[in-house]
Amino acid sequence: MTDLLKTALHARHVELGAKMVPFAGYDMPVQYPMGVLKEHLHTREKAGLFDVSHMGQVFLVPKNKKFATAAKALEKLVPADIQSLEPGQQRYSQFLNEDGGILDDLMISRLAMEGYEHVLYLVVNAGCKITDYDHLEKHMPKGVEVQVKDDTLSLIALQGPRAAAVLGTLAPAVHDLVFMTHTDLELKGELETPVWAHVSRSGYTGEDGYEISVKHEDVGRLVDELLSYDDVEAIGLGARDSLRLEAGLCLYGHDIDTSVSPIEAGLFWSVQKHRRSADAGYFGAARVASDLADKTTKRLVGIKPEGRAPAREHTEVQDLDGNTIGEITSGGFGPTAGGPVAMGYVARKFTKAGTDVQLIVRGKARPAKITKLPFAPHNYYRGA
Amino acid sequence: MSTYFTEDHEWIKVDGDTGTVGISGYAAKALGDVVFVELPEVGAEFDKGDEAAVVESVKAASEVYSPVGGEVTAVNEALEEAPETVNASPDGDGWFLKIKIADADELSSLMDEAKYKTYCDGL
């Protein structure tokens, strides 16, 4: 067994009393003494602080300093439109293989800082990052440099309705960011010396909030400052999972992997209109186009078990006649929903909200309904 | 009344030939917030070590094994509406089921409270 990696915040997690577990090669906090349920509710009511430094942060830098060079190169690997990104904009997409299967999902930003507007900044999943970096190295042309920054940059997320008020005291300009935009600025507030940060208004909880990239040597004192606010609590991976499930957000390796296309995964919205044809010019474009046309393909849907019994990953989904129609890919208890919640794939003719299905939990058929996602309303900030 | 414990953190409180079964405070704390409990039917018969109930926390499902063999005579239906009672009172109101003990000799393989405490300290 290889040694687990540690983020720059590892000692603080231990000091805060976190229960540490191996996750994607890192020793990460799954919960703090507060417990998953209260951590989840605290994030929805106030603000939760997450260490997501295990995720990969990588820059694509075109040597000719032309944004279009980097954008066109990345557009070969992802279905999203990258060339139309304005400085300060961010977009969600997926790396696809040649068959249109999802290799990873990621956030793509075009930097806004003067003199760096040609640079793309990507955040990828911890569990996929090594293969993602290889994929980028293999497919980026010579003129586009791949700069992996995991050895210098940490990443934290501040999520919840109080996130803007708290981070706003460190830098008032963060109030002006709308969902899926970002900026680079100094965080100051009560900090003795300011922390230079890349701040984006986005996250993985369905709440308003920020993801904040800072240097390893600065992340500790920034976290100490944020945790000094009564509204802010440290939140572990357990609540991160229940929050994203209620928000209807996919988890790589569970809801999405190389066996499904973005269309099957319900990520149609992340493929801009002119990128939906078979000749759009990226790996997997043919699959995206054919899955859109083919009514026999499956779809990821929300599934609400009736009663209180959670239905976990790999639970069989049946129609009312007992025929297998799909499988749950994420399932558990939703503290905000106040009951069990799940996502899974079903054959396309069963995807209509309200359709009655049954779930086979420990050998017993339990009633459930196909439902619209999310289970907890998104509270993104889209402007005053 | 004597209370015995299993290595899987169930307890059984014995009163005559009937045992009340639950999970220990150690187990309840390790599981975290309990959100669902699946109980057996009254009249179900178990051998020692059979899966008798399921307890689910926010994150995962865990089995509760019968500490001894016997027939289920009652289940704690209150847990269906208030599963959090398992966290609030694991060795009291959070009990799972009552069982008519088929063979009292099976109790001798279980731990008493002092032994169980030593066992938990070593985990």
Coordinates of C-alpha atoms in Angstrom, one line a residue:
Chain A
M1 CA 0.0 0.0 0.0
T2 CA 1.3 3.4 -0.9
D3 CA 1.2 6.2 1.7
L4 CA -1.8 8.5 1.5
L5 CA -1.2 12.1 0.3
K6 CA -2.1 14.9 2.6
T7 CA -3.4 18.4 1.8
A8 CA -1.9 21.5 3.3
L9 CA -4.8 21.6 5.7
H10 CA -4.3 18.0 7.0
A11 CA -3.0 18.9 10.4
R12 CA -5.9 21.4 10.9
H13 CA -8.5 18.7 10.1
V14 CA -7.0 16.4 12.7
E15 CA -6.9 19.3 15.2
L16 CA -10.6 20.0 14.6
G17 CA -11.3 16.4 15.5
A18 CA -12.2 15.1 12.0
K19 CA -12.6 11.5 11.2
M20 CA -10.1 10.9 8.4
V21 CA -10.6 8.4 5.6
P22 CA -8.7 7.5 2.4
F23 CA -10.3 9.2 -0.6
A24 CA -8.7 9.2 -4.1
G25 CA -5.3 8.6 -2.6
Y26 CA -5.6 11.4 0.0
D27 CA -6.3 11.2 3.7
M28 CA -9.4 13.4 3.9
P29 CA -11.9 14.5 6.5
V30 CA -15.2 12.6 6.0
Q31 CA -16.8 14.4 9.0
Y32 CA -16.0 16.6 12.0
P33 CA -17.4 16.1 15.5
M34 CA -20.7 17.9 14.4
G35 CA -21.6 14.9 12.2
V36 CA -22.8 14.6 8.6
L37 CA -26.4 15.5 9.3
K38 CA -25.7 18.7 11.1
E39 CA -22.9 19.7 8.8
H40 CA -25.2 19.3 5.9
L41 CA -28.0 21.4 7.5
H42 CA -25.4 24.0 8.6
T43 CA -24.2 24.5 5.0
R44 CA -27.8 25.0 3.8
E45 CA -28.6 27.4 6.6
K46 CA -25.3 29.3 7.1
A47 CA -22.0 28.5 5.5
G48 CA -19.8 25.4 5.3
L49 CA -16.0 25.4 4.6
F50 CA -14.7 22.5 2.5
D51 CA -11.1 21.4 1.8
V52 CA -11.1 20.3 -1.8
S53 CA -7.3 20.6 -2.3
H54 CA -7.2 17.0 -3.5
M55 CA -8.8 18.1 -6.7
G56 CA -6.5 18.9 -9.7
Q57 CA -5.7 22.4 -10.7
V58 CA -4.1 22.8 -14.1
F59 CA -3.5 25.7 -16.5
L60 CA -3.4 25.6 -20.3
V61 CA -1.1 28.3 -21.5
P62 CA -0.8 29.1 -25.3
K63 CA 2.7 30.2 -26.1
N64 CA 1.5 32.6 -28.7
K65 CA -0.6 34.3 -26.0
K66 CA -3.7 33.9 -28.2
F67 CA -6.8 32.6 -26.3
A68 CA -8.2 31.0 -29.4
T69 CA -5.2 28.7 -29.7
A70 CA -5.9 27.2 -26.2
A71 CA -9.6 27.2 -26.6
K72 CA -9.6 25.4 -30.0
A73 CA -7.2 22.8 -28.6
L74 CA -9.4 22.1 -25.6
E75 CA -12.5 22.0 -27.7
K76 CA -11.2 18.7 -29.2
L77 CA -11.5 17.1 -25.8
V78 CA -14.7 18.5 -24.4
P79 CA -18.2 19.0 -25.8
A80 CA -18.6 22.6 -24.4
D81 CA -18.0 25.7 -26.4
I82 CA -14.8 27.2 -25.1
Q83 CA -13.9 29.8 -27.8
S84 CA -16.9 31.9 -26.7
L85 CA -15.7 32.1 -23.1
E86 CA -15.2 35.7 -22.0
P87 CA -12.4 36.6 -19.5
G88 CA -13.9 35.8 -16.0
Q89 CA -16.4 33.2 -17.3
Q90 CA -16.5 29.6 -16.2
R91 CA -18.1 26.6 -17.8
Y92 CA -18.8 23.0 -16.7
S93 CA -17.9 20.2 -19.2
Q94 CA -16.5 16.7 -19.5
F95 CA -13.5 15.0 -21.0
L96 CA -14.9 12.4 -23.5
N97 CA -13.2 9.4 -25.0
E98 CA -13.6 8.6 -28.7
D99 CA -16.7 6.6 -27.9
G100 CA -18.3 9.6 -26.1
G101 CA -17.9 8.0 -22.7
I102 CA -17.1 10.4 -19.9
L103 CA -13.4 10.3 -18.7
D104 CA -13.9 13.0 -16.1
D105 CA -16.0 16.1 -15.5
L106 CA -14.4 19.4 -14.9
M107 CA -14.7 23.2 -14.5
I108 CA -13.1 25.4 -17.2
S109 CA -12.4 29.1 -16.7
R110 CA -10.8 31.8 -18.8
L111 CA -8.7 33.9 -16.6
A112 CA -9.6 37.6 -16.3
M113 CA -6.4 39.1 -15.0
E114 CA -4.7 41.6 -17.3
G115 CA -2.0 39.9 -19.4
Y116 CA -3.4 36.4 -18.6
E117 CA -6.7 36.5 -20.5
H118 CA -5.3 33.9 -23.0
V119 CA -4.9 31.3 -20.2
L120 CA -7.5 28.5 -19.3
Y121 CA -7.7 27.2 -15.8
L122 CA -9.2 23.8 -15.2
V123 CA -10.3 22.0 -12.0
V124 CA -10.6 18.2 -12.3
N125 CA -11.5 15.4 -10.0
A126 CA -8.9 14.0 -7.6
G127 CA -9.6 10.4 -8.6
C128 CA -9.0 11.1 -12.3
K129 CA -6.4 13.8 -12.3
I130 CA -3.3 11.7 -13.1
T131 CA -5.0 10.3 -16.2
D132 CA -6.5 13.7 -17.0
Y133 CA -3.0 15.2 -17.0
D134 CA -1.7 12.4 -19.3
H135 CA -4.7 13.0 -21.6
L136 CA -4.0 16.7 -21.8
E137 CA -0.2 16.2 -22.4
K138 CA -1.1 13.7 -25.2
H139 CA -3.6 15.9 -27.0
M140 CA -2.5 19.5 -26.4
P141 CA -0.5 20.8 -29.4
K142 CA 3.1 21.9 -28.9
G143 CA 2.0 25.5 -28.7
V144 CA -0.1 24.9 -25.6
E145 CA 1.7 24.3 -22.4
V146 CA 0.0 22.1 -19.7
Q147 CA 0.9 23.5 -16.2
V148 CA -0.2 21.3 -13.3
K149 CA -0.3 23.3 -10.1
D150 CA -1.1 20.7 -7.5
D151 CA 2.3 21.3 -5.9
T152 CA 1.7 25.0 -5.3
L153 CA -2.1 25.6 -5.1
S154 CA -4.7 24.6 -2.5
L155 CA -8.5 24.8 -3.1
I156 CA -11.2 25.4 -0.6
A157 CA -15.0 26.0 -1.0
L158 CA -17.1 28.3 1.1
Q159 CA -20.8 27.4 0.5
G160 CA -24.1 28.5 1.8
P161 CA -26.4 31.5 2.2
R162 CA -23.9 33.3 4.5
A163 CA -20.9 32.7 2.2
A164 CA -21.1 36.0 0.4
A165 CA -21.5 38.0 3.7
V166 CA -18.4 36.3 5.2
L167 CA -16.1 36.4 2.2
G168 CA -17.3 39.9 1.4
T169 CA -15.7 41.1 4.6
L170 CA -12.4 39.9 3.3
A171 CA -12.9 41.4 -0.2
P172 CA -16.2 43.4 -0.9
A173 CA -15.7 42.8 -4.7
V174 CA -16.8 39.1 -4.3
H175 CA -20.4 40.3 -3.9
D176 CA -20.3 41.4 -7.6
L177 CA -19.5 38.0 -9.0
V178 CA -22.4 36.1 -10.3
F179 CA -22.7 32.3 -10.6
M180 CA -20.1 30.8 -12.8
T181 CA -17.8 33.9 -13.0
H182 CA -14.5 34.4 -11.2
T183 CA -11.8 37.0 -10.5
D184 CA -8.4 37.3 -8.9
L185 CA -8.0 39.5 -5.9
E186 CA -6.5 40.1 -2.5
L187 CA -8.4 38.8 0.5
K188 CA -7.7 41.1 3.5
G189 CA -10.3 41.7 6.2
E190 CA -8.7 41.0 9.6
L191 CA -5.8 39.1 8.0
E192 CA -2.4 40.5 9.0
T193 CA -1.2 40.3 5.4
P194 CA -3.5 39.9 2.4
V195 CA -3.9 36.5 0.6
W196 CA -3.8 36.6 -3.2
A197 CA -6.7 34.4 -4.4
H198 CA -8.5 33.1 -7.4
V199 CA -12.2 33.3 -6.4
S200 CA -15.0 31.8 -8.4
R201 CA -18.7 31.9 -7.6
S202 CA -19.5 28.2 -8.0
G203 CA -19.6 25.0 -6.0
Y204 CA -20.9 21.5 -5.5
T205 CA -23.7 22.0 -3.0
G206 CA -26.5 23.7 -4.9
E207 CA -26.0 26.7 -2.6
D208 CA -24.6 30.2 -3.4
G209 CA -20.9 30.2 -2.5
Y210 CA -17.3 30.3 -3.7
E211 CA -14.4 28.2 -4.6
I212 CA -11.1 29.8 -3.6
S213 CA -7.7 28.8 -5.0
V214 CA -4.7 30.0 -3.0
K215 CA -1.1 29.1 -2.4
H216 CA -0.4 26.2 0.0
E217 CA 1.5 28.5 2.3
D218 CA -1.5 30.9 2.6
V219 CA -4.4 28.4 2.9
G220 CA -4.0 27.7 6.6
R221 CA -4.3 31.3 7.8
L222 CA -7.1 31.9 5.4
V223 CA -9.0 28.9 6.7
D224 CA -8.3 30.0 10.3
E225 CA -9.8 33.4 9.5
L226 CA -12.9 32.0 7.8
L227 CA -13.5 29.5 10.6
S228 CA -13.4 32.4 13.1
Y229 CA -16.8 33.5 11.9
D230 CA -19.7 32.1 13.9
D231 CA -21.6 31.3 10.7
V232 CA -18.8 29.1 9.3
E233 CA -18.1 25.5 10.1
A234 CA -15.7 23.0 8.7
I235 CA -17.6 20.4 6.6
G236 CA -16.4 16.9 5.6
L237 CA -16.8 14.8 2.5
G238 CA -19.8 13.0 3.9
A239 CA -22.0 16.1 3.9
R240 CA -20.4 17.2 0.6
D241 CA -21.9 14.0 -0.9
S242 CA -25.4 14.4 0.6
L243 CA -25.4 18.1 -0.4
R244 CA -24.4 17.4 -4.1
L245 CA -26.9 14.5 -4.3
E246 CA -29.8 16.7 -3.1
A247 CA -28.6 19.3 -5.7
G248 CA -28.8 16.7 -8.4
L249 CA -25.1 17.0 -9.3
C250 CA -23.2 14.0 -10.7
L251 CA -20.4 12.3 -8.9
Y252 CA -17.7 10.9 -11.1
G253 CA -17.2 7.1 -10.7
H254 CA -20.8 6.7 -9.5
D255 CA -23.3 8.7 -11.7
I256 CA -20.9 9.1 -14.6
D257 CA -18.0 7.2 -16.0
T258 CA -16.8 5.9 -19.4
S259 CA -19.9 3.8 -19.9
V260 CA -22.2 6.8 -20.3
S261 CA -22.3 9.9 -22.5
P262 CA -23.1 13.4 -21.3
I263 CA -26.5 13.1 -23.0
E264 CA -27.4 9.9 -21.1
A265 CA -26.2 11.6 -17.9
G266 CA -28.6 14.5 -18.3
L267 CA -25.8 16.9 -19.0
F268 CA -27.5 18.1 -22.3
W269 CA -27.5 21.6 -20.9
S270 CA -23.7 21.7 -20.8
V271 CA -23.3 21.0 -24.5
Q272 CA -24.0 24.3 -26.3
K273 CA -26.3 24.1 -29.3
H274 CA -23.8 24.2 -32.1
R275 CA -21.8 21.5 -30.4
R276 CA -24.5 18.8 -30.7
S277 CA -23.8 17.6 -34.2
A278 CA -21.8 14.5 -35.1
D279 CA -19.3 16.7 -37.0
A280 CA -18.7 19.2 -34.1
G281 CA -15.1 18.0 -34.1
Y282 CA -14.5 16.7 -30.6
F283 CA -13.9 13.1 -29.3
G284 CA -17.3 11.5 -28.8
A285 CA -19.3 14.0 -30.9
A286 CA -20.9 11.2 -32.9
R287 CA -22.1 9.5 -29.7
V288 CA -23.6 12.8 -28.4
A289 CA -25.5 13.3 -31.6
S290 CA -26.7 9.7 -31.8
D291 CA -27.8 9.6 -28.1
L292 CA -29.8 12.7 -28.7
A293 CA -31.6 11.1 -31.6
D294 CA -32.0 7.6 -30.3
K295 CA -35.1 7.2 -28.1
T296 CA -33.9 3.8 -26.8
T297 CA -31.0 5.2 -24.8
K298 CA -31.1 5.6 -21.0
R299 CA -31.2 8.8 -19.0
L300 CA -30.1 9.8 -15.5
V301 CA -33.1 10.8 -13.4
G302 CA -34.1 11.7 -9.9
I303 CA -35.7 8.9 -8.0
K304 CA -37.7 9.5 -4.8
P305 CA -38.2 6.4 -2.7
E306 CA -41.5 6.5 -0.8
G307 CA -41.3 5.8 2.9
R308 CA -38.1 6.2 4.9
A309 CA -35.8 3.4 3.6
P310 CA -32.8 4.8 1.6
A311 CA -32.0 3.0 -1.6
R312 CA -28.2 2.9 -2.1
E313 CA -26.0 2.8 -5.2
H314 CA -26.5 -0.4 -7.4
T315 CA -30.1 -0.8 -6.2
E316 CA -32.2 -2.3 -9.0
V317 CA -35.0 -0.2 -10.5
Q318 CA -38.0 -2.1 -11.8
D319 CA -41.2 -1.1 -13.5
L320 CA -44.5 -2.1 -11.8
D321 CA -44.5 -5.4 -13.6
G322 CA -41.1 -6.4 -12.1
N323 CA -39.0 -5.9 -15.3
T324 CA -35.6 -4.4 -14.7
I325 CA -35.5 -0.8 -16.1
G326 CA -32.4 0.6 -14.5
E327 CA -30.1 1.0 -11.5
I328 CA -29.5 3.6 -8.8
T329 CA -26.1 5.3 -9.1
S330 CA -26.3 7.5 -6.0
G331 CA -28.7 7.1 -3.1
G332 CA -29.0 8.0 0.5
F333 CA -30.7 10.2 3.0
G334 CA -31.3 13.8 2.2
P335 CA -31.3 15.9 5.4
T336 CA -32.9 18.9 3.7
A337 CA -35.3 16.8 1.7
G338 CA -36.2 15.1 5.0
G339 CA -36.1 11.6 3.5
P340 CA -34.4 9.2 1.1
V341 CA -33.2 10.6 -2.3
A342 CA -31.5 8.9 -5.2
M343 CA -30.4 9.3 -8.8
G344 CA -30.1 6.6 -11.3
Y345 CA -30.4 5.5 -14.9
V346 CA -33.7 4.3 -16.4
A347 CA -34.8 3.5 -19.9
R348 CA -35.9 6.6 -21.6
K349 CA -39.6 5.8 -21.7
F350 CA -39.7 5.8 -17.9
T351 CA -38.1 9.2 -17.4
K352 CA -41.2 11.3 -17.0
A353 CA -41.5 12.9 -13.6
G354 CA -44.3 11.1 -11.6
T355 CA -43.7 7.7 -13.1
D356 CA -44.2 4.9 -10.5
V357 CA -41.3 2.5 -10.2
Q358 CA -40.1 0.0 -7.6
L359 CA -36.7 -0.4 -6.0
I360 CA -35.4 -3.7 -4.8
V361 CA -33.9 -3.0 -1.4
R362 CA -32.6 -6.1 0.4
G363 CA -34.9 -8.3 -1.6
K364 CA -38.0 -6.3 -1.0
A365 CA -39.8 -4.2 -3.7
R366 CA -40.3 -0.7 -2.3
P367 CA -42.4 2.0 -4.2
A368 CA -40.6 5.0 -5.6
K369 CA -41.3 7.8 -8.1
I370 CA -39.3 9.3 -10.9
T371 CA -38.8 12.9 -9.9
K372 CA -37.4 16.2 -11.2
L373 CA -33.9 17.2 -10.0
P374 CA -32.8 18.8 -7.7
F375 CA -34.3 17.6 -4.4
A376 CA -33.3 20.8 -2.8
P377 CA -33.7 24.1 -4.8
H378 CA -30.6 25.6 -6.2
N379 CA -29.8 29.0 -4.6
Y380 CA -27.2 30.3 -7.1
Y381 CA -26.6 34.0 -7.2
R382 CA -27.4 35.2 -10.7
G383 CA -27.4 39.0 -10.1
A384 CA -29.2 41.5 -8.0
Chain B
M1 CA -31.2 -8.7 34.6
S2 CA -27.8 -9.1 32.9
T3 CA -26.6 -7.4 29.8
Y4 CA -24.2 -9.1 27.3
F5 CA -22.4 -7.7 24.3
T6 CA -21.2 -9.1 20.9
E7 CA -18.1 -8.2 19.0
D8 CA -20.3 -6.6 16.4
H9 CA -21.6 -4.2 19.1
E10 CA -25.1 -5.5 19.7
W11 CA -26.3 -5.8 23.3
I12 CA -28.8 -8.2 24.8
K13 CA -30.5 -7.5 28.1
V14 CA -31.8 -10.7 29.6
D15 CA -34.9 -11.0 31.7
G16 CA -36.0 -14.6 32.3
D17 CA -36.1 -16.3 28.9
T18 CA -36.5 -13.0 27.0
G19 CA -33.8 -10.8 25.7
T20 CA -34.0 -7.2 24.6
V21 CA -31.6 -6.4 21.7
G22 CA -30.1 -3.1 20.6
I23 CA -26.8 -1.6 19.5
S24 CA -24.2 -0.1 21.8
G25 CA -23.4 3.5 22.3
Y26 CA -20.0 2.8 20.7
A27 CA -21.8 1.5 17.6
A28 CA -24.3 4.3 17.5
K29 CA -21.6 6.9 17.7
A30 CA -19.5 5.2 15.0
L31 CA -22.5 5.0 12.7
G32 CA -23.4 8.7 13.1
D33 CA -26.9 10.0 12.6
V34 CA -29.3 7.1 12.2
V35 CA -32.0 7.9 9.6
F36 CA -33.7 4.5 9.1
V37 CA -34.1 1.3 10.9
E38 CA -35.5 -1.9 9.2
L39 CA -37.0 -4.3 11.8
P40 CA -37.9 -7.9 11.4
E41 CA -41.5 -9.3 11.7
V42 CA -42.7 -10.4 15.0
G43 CA -42.6 -14.2 14.9
A44 CA -39.4 -14.3 12.8
E45 CA -36.9 -17.0 14.0
F46 CA -33.2 -16.4 14.0
D47 CA -30.1 -18.4 14.7
K48 CA -27.3 -16.7 16.6
G49 CA -25.5 -14.4 14.2
D50 CA -28.3 -14.1 11.7
E51 CA -29.0 -10.7 10.2
A52 CA -32.0 -9.5 12.3
A53 CA -32.3 -5.8 11.5
V54 CA -30.7 -3.1 9.4
V55 CA -29.7 0.4 10.6
E56 CA -28.9 3.1 8.2
S57 CA -27.0 6.3 8.8
V58 CA -26.7 9.3 6.4
K59 CA -23.8 7.5 4.7
A60 CA -24.3 3.8 4.9
A61 CA -26.3 0.7 5.8
S62 CA -25.2 -1.7 8.5
E63 CA -26.6 -5.1 9.6
V64 CA -27.6 -5.8 13.2
Y65 CA -27.0 -9.5 14.0
S66 CA -29.0 -11.5 16.5
P67 CA -26.8 -12.1 19.6
V68 CA -28.5 -15.5 20.3
G69 CA -31.0 -17.7 18.5
G70 CA -34.8 -17.5 19.1
E71 CA -38.1 -16.1 18.1
V72 CA -38.8 -12.4 17.8
T73 CA -41.6 -11.5 20.3
A74 CA -41.7 -7.7 19.8
V75 CA -40.1 -4.9 17.8
N76 CA -39.6 -1.3 18.7
E77 CA -42.0 0.3 16.1
A78 CA -41.3 3.8 17.5
L79 CA -37.9 3.6 15.6
E80 CA -39.8 3.7 12.3
E81 CA -40.9 7.2 12.9
A82 CA -38.0 8.3 15.1
P83 CA -34.9 6.5 14.1
E84 CA -32.7 9.2 15.8
T85 CA -33.7 7.6 19.1
V86 CA -30.9 5.1 18.4
N87 CA -28.4 7.9 18.8
A88 CA -30.2 9.6 21.6
S89 CA -30.7 6.4 23.7
P90 CA -28.8 3.4 22.3
D91 CA -29.1 1.3 25.4
G92 CA -32.6 2.4 26.4
D93 CA -35.5 3.7 24.2
G94 CA -33.4 2.9 21.1
W95 CA -33.8 -0.9 21.5
F96 CA -34.6 -2.9 18.3
L97 CA -36.3 -6.1 19.2
K98 CA -37.2 -8.6 21.9
I99 CA -36.4 -12.3 21.4
K100 CA -37.4 -15.5 23.2
I101 CA -34.0 -17.1 23.8
A102 CA -33.9 -20.6 22.5
D103 CA -30.8 -21.7 24.2
A104 CA -29.5 -19.7 27.2
D105 CA -26.1 -21.4 26.9
E106 CA -25.4 -19.2 23.8
L107 CA -25.1 -16.2 26.2
S108 CA -21.9 -17.7 27.7
S109 CA -20.0 -16.9 24.5
L110 CA -20.9 -13.2 24.8
M111 CA -19.0 -10.5 26.7
D112 CA -20.2 -8.8 29.9
E113 CA -20.1 -5.0 30.3
A114 CA -16.5 -4.9 31.7
K115 CA -15.1 -7.2 29.0
Y116 CA -16.9 -5.3 26.3
K117 CA -15.5 -2.0 27.5
T118 CA -12.0 -3.5 27.4
Y119 CA -12.8 -4.8 23.9
C120 CA -13.9 -1.3 22.7
D121 CA -10.8 0.3 24.2
G122 CA -8.7 -2.0 22.1
L123 CA -10.3 -1.0 18.8

